[in-house]
CSV table of C-alpha atoms in Angstrom, one decimal:
chain,number,residue,atom,x,y,z
A,1,MET,CA,-4.1,-13.1,-32.7
A,2,SER,CA,-5.6,-10.5,-30.5
A,3,LYS,CA,-3.4,-9.6,-27.6
A,4,ILE,CA,-4.4,-8.0,-24.3
A,5,GLN,CA,-3.6,-4.5,-23.4
A,6,PHE,CA,-3.5,-4.8,-19.6
A,7,SER,CA,-5.7,-6.3,-16.8
A,8,VAL,CA,-7.4,-5.3,-13.4
A,9,GLN,CA,-8.8,-7.3,-10.3
A,10,VAL,CA,-11.7,-6.7,-9.0
A,11,ARG,CA,-12.1,-5.7,-5.2
A,12,LEU,CA,-15.5,-5.6,-3.5
A,13,THR,CA,-15.1,-3.1,-0.5
A,14,ALA,CA,-16.8,-2.6,2.4
A,15,ASP,CA,-16.7,1.3,2.1
A,16,LEU,CA,-15.9,2.2,-1.4
A,17,GLU,CA,-14.7,6.2,-0.5
A,18,ARG,CA,-12.5,5.0,2.1
A,19,SER,CA,-11.2,2.2,-0.4
A,20,LYS,CA,-10.5,4.9,-3.4
A,21,THR,CA,-8.7,7.1,-0.7
A,22,TYR,CA,-6.3,5.0,0.7
A,23,TYR,CA,-5.7,3.2,-3.1
A,24,GLU,CA,-4.6,7.0,-4.2
A,25,LEU,CA,-3.0,8.2,-1.1
A,26,VAL,CA,-1.4,5.5,0.4
A,27,LEU,CA,-0.7,3.2,-2.3
A,28,GLY,CA,-0.1,5.9,-5.0
A,29,CYS,CA,-2.9,5.2,-8.0
A,30,GLU,CA,-4.4,7.2,-9.7
A,31,VAL,CA,-8.2,7.0,-9.1
A,32,ASN,CA,-11.3,8.0,-10.7
A,33,ASP,CA,-15.1,6.4,-10.5
A,34,PHE,CA,-14.0,3.3,-12.6
A,35,TRP,CA,-10.2,2.3,-11.7
A,36,ALA,CA,-7.2,2.7,-9.4
A,37,VAL,CA,-4.1,2.4,-11.5
A,38,ARG,CA,-0.8,2.8,-11.2
A,39,ASP,CA,2.5,3.0,-13.3
A,40,ASP,CA,0.3,2.9,-16.6
A,41,PHE,CA,-1.6,0.4,-15.5
A,42,ARG,CA,1.1,-2.0,-14.8
A,43,LEU,CA,-0.9,-2.2,-11.3
A,44,GLY,CA,-4.7,-1.9,-11.6
A,45,PHE,CA,-7.9,-2.5,-10.0
A,46,LYS,CA,-11.4,-1.9,-10.3
A,47,LEU,CA,-12.7,-1.1,-6.6
A,48,MET,CA,-16.6,-1.6,-6.1
A,49,GLN,CA,-18.8,-1.3,-3.4
A,50,ALA,CA,-20.2,-4.7,-1.6
A,51,SER,CA,-24.0,-5.2,-1.1
A,52,LYS,CA,-23.0,-6.1,2.3
A,53,LYS,CA,-19.9,-6.3,4.3
A,54,GLU,CA,-19.6,-10.1,4.6
A,55,ASP,CA,-19.4,-10.1,0.7
A,56,VAL,CA,-15.7,-8.8,1.4
A,57,VAL,CA,-13.8,-11.5,1.3
A,58,PRO,CA,-9.9,-11.6,1.0
A,59,ASN,CA,-8.2,-15.0,-0.1
A,60,VAL,CA,-6.9,-17.4,2.6
A,61,ALA,CA,-3.3,-18.9,2.8
A,62,GLY,CA,-2.6,-21.8,0.0
A,63,GLN,CA,-0.5,-24.4,1.2
A,64,ASN,CA,2.8,-23.8,2.6
A,65,GLN,CA,2.1,-20.4,2.1
A,66,VAL,CA,2.3,-17.4,5.3
A,67,ILE,CA,0.7,-14.4,4.2
A,68,PRO,CA,-2.3,-15.0,1.6
A,69,TRP,CA,-1.5,-12.7,-1.3
A,70,ASP,CA,-5.0,-11.3,-3.1
A,71,THR,CA,-2.1,-9.4,-5.7
A,72,TYR,CA,1.5,-10.0,-6.5
A,73,ALA,CA,3.5,-7.4,-7.9
A,74,TYR,CA,6.7,-7.5,-9.8
A,75,VAL,CA,9.1,-4.6,-9.6
A,76,GLU,CA,12.7,-4.5,-11.5
A,77,THR,CA,15.6,-4.4,-9.1
A,78,HIS,CA,16.0,-5.0,-5.3
A,79,GLN,CA,17.0,-1.7,-5.1
A,80,GLU,CA,13.3,-0.3,-6.6
A,81,LEU,CA,11.8,-3.2,-4.2
A,82,ASP,CA,13.3,-1.2,-1.4
A,83,GLU,CA,12.4,2.4,-2.5
A,84,LEU,CA,8.7,1.2,-2.9
A,85,TYR,CA,8.9,-0.4,0.5
A,86,GLU,CA,10.3,2.7,2.0
A,87,ASP,CA,7.4,4.9,-0.1
A,88,LEU,CA,4.7,2.8,0.9
A,89,LYS,CA,5.7,2.9,4.7
A,90,SER,CA,6.2,6.4,4.7
A,91,ARG,CA,2.6,6.8,3.3
A,92,GLU,CA,1.6,4.6,6.3
A,93,ALA,CA,1.0,1.6,4.6
A,94,VAL,CA,0.2,-1.0,6.7
A,95,ILE,CA,2.9,-3.7,6.3
A,96,VAL,CA,1.6,-7.7,7.1
A,97,GLN,CA,5.1,-9.2,5.6
A,98,GLU,CA,8.8,-7.2,6.0
A,99,PRO,CA,11.2,-7.5,3.5
A,100,SER,CA,12.9,-10.6,3.2
A,101,THR,CA,14.8,-12.4,0.6
A,102,THR,CA,14.9,-16.2,-0.2
A,103,GLN,CA,17.7,-18.3,-2.5
A,104,GLN,CA,15.9,-19.7,-5.3
A,105,ASP,CA,17.6,-21.5,-8.3
A,106,PHE,CA,17.5,-18.4,-10.0
A,107,GLY,CA,19.2,-16.1,-7.5
A,108,LEU,CA,17.7,-14.6,-4.8
A,109,TRP,CA,14.3,-13.2,-4.3
A,110,LYS,CA,12.9,-10.6,-2.2
A,111,GLU,CA,9.7,-9.6,-1.6
A,112,PHE,CA,7.2,-7.6,1.1
A,113,ALA,CA,3.4,-7.1,1.5
A,114,ILE,CA,0.9,-4.7,2.6
A,115,SER,CA,-2.6,-4.9,3.5
A,116,ASP,CA,-6.0,-2.5,2.4
A,117,PRO,CA,-8.9,-1.0,4.4
A,118,ASP,CA,-10.5,-4.5,3.5
A,119,GLY,CA,-7.8,-7.0,4.3
A,120,TYR,CA,-6.7,-7.9,0.8
A,121,THR,CA,-2.9,-8.4,0.9
A,122,ILE,CA,-0.6,-7.0,-2.2
A,123,ALA,CA,2.5,-8.0,-2.3
A,124,PHE,CA,5.5,-7.4,-4.3
A,125,GLY,CA,8.7,-8.9,-5.1
A,126,SER,CA,11.9,-9.0,-7.1
A,127,GLY,CA,14.2,-11.4,-8.5
A,128,LYS,CA,17.0,-9.0,-9.7
A,129,ARG,CA,19.9,-7.8,-7.8
A,130,ASP,CA,21.1,-4.3,-8.6
């Protein structure tokens, strides 16, 4: 059976150059004409210029969801999550959800979220304590 190597999410953007700059400088992605990727494609996007601004439509909140997510990425430990948060904050990422924790059946879950220039929300979470 064939195995998928990685996947990327397609993002329609109102201003492709602005988005490329954001994904490179703020999110820390390697950006070229085709991709914005980080950590060997563990986080990846294909940025595409929208035909018109109205075509850029981030997700709306789901049932019982306060912050609507367009991407959810996992990191290994809470310490790595905290380090990522501090790194993104120092790069002036727009924080739409401060780090918070919730108790789950498996243990303590911690997460935060940022927003890109088109209003897409990228959340990061970890379920493993250090």
